Tab-separated table of C-alpha atoms and ligand atoms in Angstrom:
chain	number	residue	atom	x	y	z
A	1	MET	CA	7.882	-23.735	0.141
A	2	THR	CA	10.037	-20.732	0.765
A	3	PRO	CA	8.374	-17.563	0.099
A	4	VAL	CA	10.200	-15.275	-2.558
A	5	LEU	CA	9.584	-12.537	-0.153
A	6	GLU	CA	8.860	-12.146	3.253
A	7	LEU	CA	8.229	-9.188	5.593
A	8	ARG	CA	7.939	-9.926	9.482
A	9	ALA	CA	6.750	-7.184	11.878
A	10	VAL	CA	8.549	-4.456	9.558
A	11	THR	CA	8.456	-0.995	10.915
A	12	LYS	CA	9.908	2.411	9.266
A	13	VAL	CA	10.337	5.474	11.169
A	14	TYR	CA	11.145	8.575	9.208
A	15	GLY	CA	13.013	10.875	11.231
A	16	SER	CA	12.783	11.163	15.177
A	17	GLY	CA	11.463	12.573	18.067
A	18	ALA	CA	8.372	15.262	17.509
A	19	VAL	CA	8.858	14.840	13.832
A	20	ALA	CA	8.885	11.263	13.219
A	21	VAL	CA	7.111	9.500	10.538
A	22	HIS	CA	5.639	6.335	11.278
A	23	ALA	CA	5.700	5.240	7.466
A	24	LEU	CA	5.267	1.094	8.789
A	25	THR	CA	3.829	-0.021	11.889
A	26	GLY	CA	4.380	-3.786	11.738
A	27	VAL	CA	3.847	-5.062	8.352
A	28	ASP	CA	3.678	-8.925	7.911
A	29	LEU	CA	3.830	-10.004	4.213
A	30	SER	CA	4.706	-13.211	2.589
A	31	VAL	CA	4.920	-13.903	-1.335
A	32	ASN	CA	5.247	-16.853	-2.932
A	33	ALA	CA	6.757	-17.829	-6.550
A	34	GLY	CA	4.416	-17.397	-9.295
A	35	GLU	CA	1.919	-14.913	-7.105
A	36	MET	CA	1.205	-11.301	-7.770
A	37	VAL	CA	0.205	-9.418	-4.525
A	38	ALA	CA	-1.258	-5.782	-5.205
A	39	VAL	CA	-0.885	-3.418	-2.266
A	40	MET	CA	-3.571	-0.975	-2.078
A	41	GLY	CA	-4.163	2.302	0.301
A	42	PRO	CA	-4.357	5.835	0.096
A	43	SER	CA	-1.321	8.217	-0.414
A	44	GLY	CA	0.943	8.403	2.246
A	45	SER	CA	-0.220	5.017	3.546
A	46	GLY	CA	3.023	3.244	3.082
A	47	LYS	CA	2.896	1.394	-0.068
A	48	SER	CA	6.386	2.870	-1.654
A	49	THR	CA	7.950	2.626	1.915
A	50	LEU	CA	7.066	-1.223	1.847
A	51	LEU	CA	8.039	-1.765	-1.986
A	52	THR	CA	11.828	0.163	-0.995
A	53	ILE	CA	12.329	-1.570	1.709
A	54	ALA	CA	11.141	-4.941	-0.211
A	55	GLY	CA	13.692	-4.357	-2.726
A	56	SER	CA	16.352	-3.347	0.045
A	57	LEU	CA	17.127	0.015	-1.281
A	58	GLU	CA	16.098	0.668	2.532
A	59	GLN	CA	16.412	-0.760	5.643
A	60	PRO	CA	13.593	-1.348	7.911
A	61	THR	CA	13.914	0.553	11.405
A	62	THR	CA	12.942	-2.918	12.908
A	63	GLY	CA	11.298	-6.315	11.532
A	64	ASP	CA	13.099	-8.700	9.255
A	65	VAL	CA	13.006	-8.638	5.415
A	66	LEU	CA	14.034	-12.233	3.670
A	67	VAL	CA	14.559	-12.581	0.160
A	68	GLU	CA	14.407	-16.625	-0.760
A	69	GLY	CA	14.634	-17.081	2.912
A	70	THR	CA	17.848	-14.902	3.261
A	71	PRO	CA	17.719	-12.210	5.443
A	72	LEU	CA	18.896	-8.820	4.205
A	73	ALA	CA	20.115	-7.475	7.355
A	74	GLY	CA	23.104	-10.376	7.394
A	75	MET	CA	23.875	-9.378	3.951
A	76	SER	CA	26.912	-7.025	3.137
A	77	ALA	CA	26.059	-4.017	1.159
A	78	ALA	CA	27.640	-5.437	-1.820
A	79	ASP	CA	25.499	-8.758	-1.426
A	80	ARG	CA	22.499	-6.851	-1.600
A	81	ALA	CA	23.450	-4.518	-4.507
A	82	ARG	CA	24.144	-8.277	-6.270
A	83	LEU	CA	21.057	-9.371	-5.195
A	84	ARG	CA	18.947	-6.593	-6.246
A	85	ARG	CA	20.980	-6.275	-9.930
A	86	ARG	CA	20.400	-10.310	-10.280
A	87	HIS	CA	17.302	-10.951	-8.912
A	88	VAL	CA	14.857	-7.897	-8.493
A	89	GLY	CA	13.174	-6.013	-11.012
A	90	PHE	CA	11.770	-2.584	-10.230
A	91	VAL	CA	9.333	-0.644	-12.120
A	92	PHE	CA	8.956	2.733	-10.436
A	93	GLN	CA	6.909	5.785	-11.505
A	94	ASP	CA	9.591	7.773	-12.527
A	95	PHE	CA	11.342	5.312	-15.175
A	96	ASN	CA	14.802	6.073	-14.475
A	97	LEU	CA	15.697	5.377	-17.991
A	98	LEU	CA	19.149	6.724	-18.909
A	99	PRO	CA	18.856	9.941	-21.386
A	100	GLY	CA	21.833	9.015	-23.261
A	101	LEU	CA	21.325	5.235	-24.053
A	102	THR	CA	19.111	3.657	-26.622
A	103	ALA	CA	16.036	1.656	-25.660
A	104	THR	CA	18.272	-1.496	-26.436
A	105	GLU	CA	21.130	-0.457	-24.322
A	106	ASN	CA	18.813	0.566	-21.694
A	107	ILE	CA	17.366	-2.790	-21.154
A	108	SER	CA	20.825	-4.568	-21.711
A	109	LEU	CA	22.739	-2.302	-19.497
A	110	PRO	CA	21.506	-4.296	-15.754
A	111	LEU	CA	22.543	-7.692	-17.554
A	112	GLU	CA	25.900	-6.574	-18.772
A	113	LEU	CA	26.784	-5.028	-15.371
A	114	ASP	CA	25.830	-8.375	-14.184
A	115	GLY	CA	28.593	-10.151	-16.345
A	116	VAL	CA	26.401	-11.352	-19.283
A	117	ARG	CA	28.623	-10.454	-22.364
A	118	ALA	CA	27.692	-7.667	-24.370
A	119	ARG	CA	26.060	-9.480	-27.608
A	120	ALA	CA	23.768	-11.982	-25.438
A	121	ALA	CA	22.810	-8.751	-23.038
A	122	THR	CA	21.652	-7.278	-26.706
A	123	ALA	CA	19.956	-10.024	-27.867
A	124	ALA	CA	17.959	-10.553	-24.901
A	125	ALA	CA	16.993	-6.837	-24.972
A	126	ARG	CA	15.993	-7.068	-28.476
A	127	ARG	CA	13.465	-10.052	-27.408
A	128	ALA	CA	12.275	-8.061	-24.696
A	129	LEU	CA	11.524	-5.474	-26.653
A	130	ASP	CA	9.728	-7.422	-29.226
A	131	GLU	CA	7.895	-9.097	-26.637
A	132	LEU	CA	6.679	-5.352	-25.605
A	133	GLY	CA	5.767	-4.164	-29.116
A	134	LEU	CA	8.732	-2.149	-29.689
A	135	ALA	CA	11.147	-3.763	-31.678
A	136	ASP	CA	10.483	-0.747	-34.114
A	137	ARG	CA	12.095	1.731	-31.598
A	138	ALA	CA	15.179	-0.237	-30.339
A	139	GLY	CA	17.508	2.408	-31.501
A	140	ALA	CA	15.318	5.355	-30.048
A	141	TYR	CA	16.581	7.337	-27.275
A	142	PRO	CA	14.128	8.045	-24.063
A	143	ASP	CA	13.254	11.738	-25.257
A	144	GLU	CA	12.307	10.293	-28.848
A	145	LEU	CA	9.917	8.036	-27.101
A	146	SER	CA	6.300	8.633	-25.567
A	147	GLY	CA	5.629	8.289	-21.878
A	148	GLY	CA	3.851	4.992	-22.644
A	149	GLN	CA	6.851	3.739	-24.483
A	150	ARG	CA	9.599	4.730	-21.774
A	151	GLN	CA	7.375	3.155	-19.368
A	152	ARG	CA	7.242	-0.201	-21.156
A	153	ILE	CA	10.894	-0.010	-21.858
A	154	ALA	CA	11.453	0.515	-17.893
A	155	ILE	CA	9.368	-2.471	-17.551
A	156	GLY	CA	11.207	-4.514	-20.254
A	157	ARG	CA	14.490	-3.696	-18.084
A	158	ALA	CA	12.949	-4.829	-14.918
A	159	LEU	CA	12.067	-8.266	-16.284
A	160	VAL	CA	14.737	-9.053	-18.576
A	161	GLY	CA	17.106	-11.886	-17.162
A	162	GLU	CA	16.514	-14.048	-14.174
A	163	ARG	CA	14.603	-12.226	-12.076
A	164	ARG	CA	12.727	-13.698	-9.256
A	165	LEU	CA	11.198	-10.757	-7.361
A	166	LEU	CA	9.362	-7.604	-9.151
A	167	LEU	CA	8.187	-4.591	-7.259
A	168	ALA	CA	5.774	-2.245	-9.137
A	169	ASP	CA	5.157	1.238	-7.958
A	170	GLU	CA	1.611	2.452	-10.075
A	171	PRO	CA	3.372	1.090	-13.137
A	172	SER	CA	0.163	2.250	-15.103
A	173	GLY	CA	0.781	5.909	-13.613
A	174	ALA	CA	1.364	7.394	-17.507
A	175	LEU	CA	-0.476	4.788	-19.326
A	176	ASP	CA	-3.677	4.622	-20.813
A	177	THR	CA	-6.137	1.798	-19.953
A	178	GLN	CA	-5.180	-0.581	-22.707
A	179	ALA	CA	-1.359	0.118	-22.166
A	180	GLY	CA	-1.552	-0.499	-18.270
A	181	GLU	CA	-3.209	-4.041	-19.176
A	182	SER	CA	-0.364	-4.823	-21.495
A	183	VAL	CA	1.851	-3.871	-18.532
A	184	MET	CA	-0.296	-6.305	-16.282
A	185	ARG	CA	-0.343	-9.169	-18.807
A	186	LEU	CA	3.825	-8.663	-18.861
A	187	LEU	CA	3.834	-8.876	-14.858
A	188	ARG	CA	1.561	-11.935	-15.128
A	189	ASP	CA	3.595	-13.912	-17.572
A	190	ALA	CA	6.684	-13.305	-15.460
A	191	CYS	CA	4.919	-14.673	-12.437
A	192	LYS	CA	3.730	-17.509	-14.583
A	193	ARG	CA	7.325	-18.351	-15.231
A	194	GLY	CA	7.840	-18.324	-11.321
A	195	ALA	CA	8.604	-14.632	-10.458
A	196	ALA	CA	6.864	-13.482	-7.107
A	197	ALA	CA	5.265	-9.707	-7.751
A	198	VAL	CA	3.864	-6.977	-5.396
A	199	LEU	CA	2.225	-4.149	-7.307
A	200	ALA	CA	1.514	-1.050	-5.488
A	201	THR	CA	-1.730	0.763	-7.041
A	202	HIS	CA	-4.799	2.849	-6.484
A	203	ASP	CA	-6.464	1.351	-9.723
A	204	ALA	CA	-8.840	-1.352	-8.575
A	205	GLN	CA	-9.110	-2.772	-12.308
A	206	LEU	CA	-5.133	-3.310	-11.863
A	207	ALA	CA	-5.366	-4.870	-8.576
A	208	ALA	CA	-7.926	-7.234	-9.903
A	209	TRP	CA	-5.251	-9.029	-11.911
A	210	ALA	CA	-3.462	-9.558	-8.450
A	211	ASP	CA	-3.955	-13.138	-6.760
A	212	ARG	CA	-4.415	-11.219	-3.507
A	213	VAL	CA	-4.817	-7.674	-2.367
A	214	VAL	CA	-3.101	-6.095	0.591
A	215	PHE	CA	-4.468	-2.784	1.875
A	216	VAL	CA	-2.109	-0.552	3.884
A	217	ARG	CA	-3.594	2.047	5.884
A	218	ASP	CA	-1.275	4.418	8.314
A	219	GLY	CA	1.663	1.940	8.011
A	220	VAL	CA	-0.626	-1.576	8.833
A	221	ALA	CA	-1.308	-3.745	6.085
A	222	VAL	CA	-4.522	-6.022	6.148
A	223	ASP	CA	-4.457	-9.292	3.957
A	224	GLN	CA	-7.814	-9.549	2.256
A	225	SER	CA	-7.312	-12.906	1.255
A	226	ARG	CA	-7.596	-13.811	4.880
A	227	PRO	CA	-11.277	-14.842	5.622
A	228	PRO	CA	-12.858	-12.506	7.895
A	229	ALA	CA	-12.958	-12.895	11.639
A	230	GLY	CA	-16.732	-12.048	11.737
A	231	PRO	CA	-19.302	-9.604	10.353
A	232	GLU	CA	-17.881	-6.702	12.370
A	233	SER	CA	-14.374	-7.009	10.526
A	234	LEU	CA	-16.615	-5.630	7.285
A	235	LEU	CA	-16.704	-2.604	9.289
A	236	ALA	CA	-13.091	-2.115	9.935
A	237	ALA	CA	-10.789	0.198	8.522
A	238	GLY	CA	-8.750	-0.380	5.644
A	239	THR	CA	-11.254	-2.682	3.664
A	240	GLU	CA	-12.114	-0.140	1.352
A	241	PRO	CA	-9.333	0.894	-1.152
A	242	SER	CA	-9.225	5.274	-1.308
A	243	ARG	CA	-8.288	7.029	-4.466
B	301	LIG	P1	2.535	5.938	-0.322
B	301	LIG	O1	3.514	5.082	-1.445
B	301	LIG	O2	1.507	4.913	0.172
B	301	LIG	O3	2.039	7.277	-0.737
B	301	LIG	P2	4.976	6.567	1.180
B	301	LIG	O4	5.310	5.108	1.434
B	301	LIG	O5	5.250	7.107	0.155
B	301	LIG	O6	3.491	6.177	1.288
B	301	LIG	O7	4.884	7.389	2.525
B	301	LIG	C1	4.522	6.808	3.889
B	301	LIG	C2	4.824	7.906	4.802
B	301	LIG	O8	6.053	8.288	4.877
B	301	LIG	C3	4.258	9.104	4.256
B	301	LIG	O9	3.719	9.915	5.444
B	301	LIG	C4	5.657	10.077	3.603
B	301	LIG	O10	5.546	11.341	3.666
B	301	LIG	C5	6.413	9.170	4.879
B	301	LIG	N1	7.971	9.362	3.916
B	301	LIG	C6	7.895	8.599	2.749
B	301	LIG	N2	9.667	8.744	2.246
B	301	LIG	C7	9.757	9.475	3.449
B	301	LIG	C8	11.412	10.514	3.656
B	301	LIG	N3	12.241	9.463	2.862
B	301	LIG	N4	11.139	10.786	4.754
B	301	LIG	C9	10.590	11.317	5.158
B	301	LIG	N5	9.256	10.783	5.091
B	301	LIG	C10	8.724	9.892	4.213
């Protein structure tokens, strides 16, 4: 089976010379359809960098990123943008809802940008709001919504349409435990329907929803689903999630 997402020996260096930051130093990661992988690690370990590179928002310094077997490096900028719009759902901390659009319009906009007719896009957005328990807020603007409601709308927007790859960065950041769990349930449902999800989080309870946990420390990813090499591996760095 071709993985939905594959990172091969990905490195990312910000800046150069004495001020260079090695955010990722050789990350291999493969995520199949239906699978949810949690990426855990201390602040500054490279989790967000990994997600932005996986979503083609940034390019790696070296190494390859493949989405459904296609290397992103070989694609034109326009094709990468189309891939992001159509197949990748981003759930990032700062929500990025457009203030001048209602909840429904915020969700339907990416579909419309992708050529779906307005009526069909609105209907899909209404269904998403219904699933999120926000049907009664369909006409509300972002500043009329609570942080948790905005977060759920951002998630609705990320999941609507035929997304194959879902990238979530601390998706429960502004949520209480119950709302955080409902977000995880939505991500899991999307995986059941065949999406692949990568979730960066500090929260071990959220990571417990994942099929696999990958720890990142100093730009290196350690996949905990692989059997440990021996007792000494238990003492290796990166086996303990940090907060
Ligand atoms: P995390 O998400 O685990 O907190 P990040 O991926 O945000 O970690 O950051 C990894 C490292 O890369 C940090 O040292 C951070 O300061 C640095 N970094 C991230 N983005 C940039 C950027 N755009 N320019 C320079 N350094 C960056």
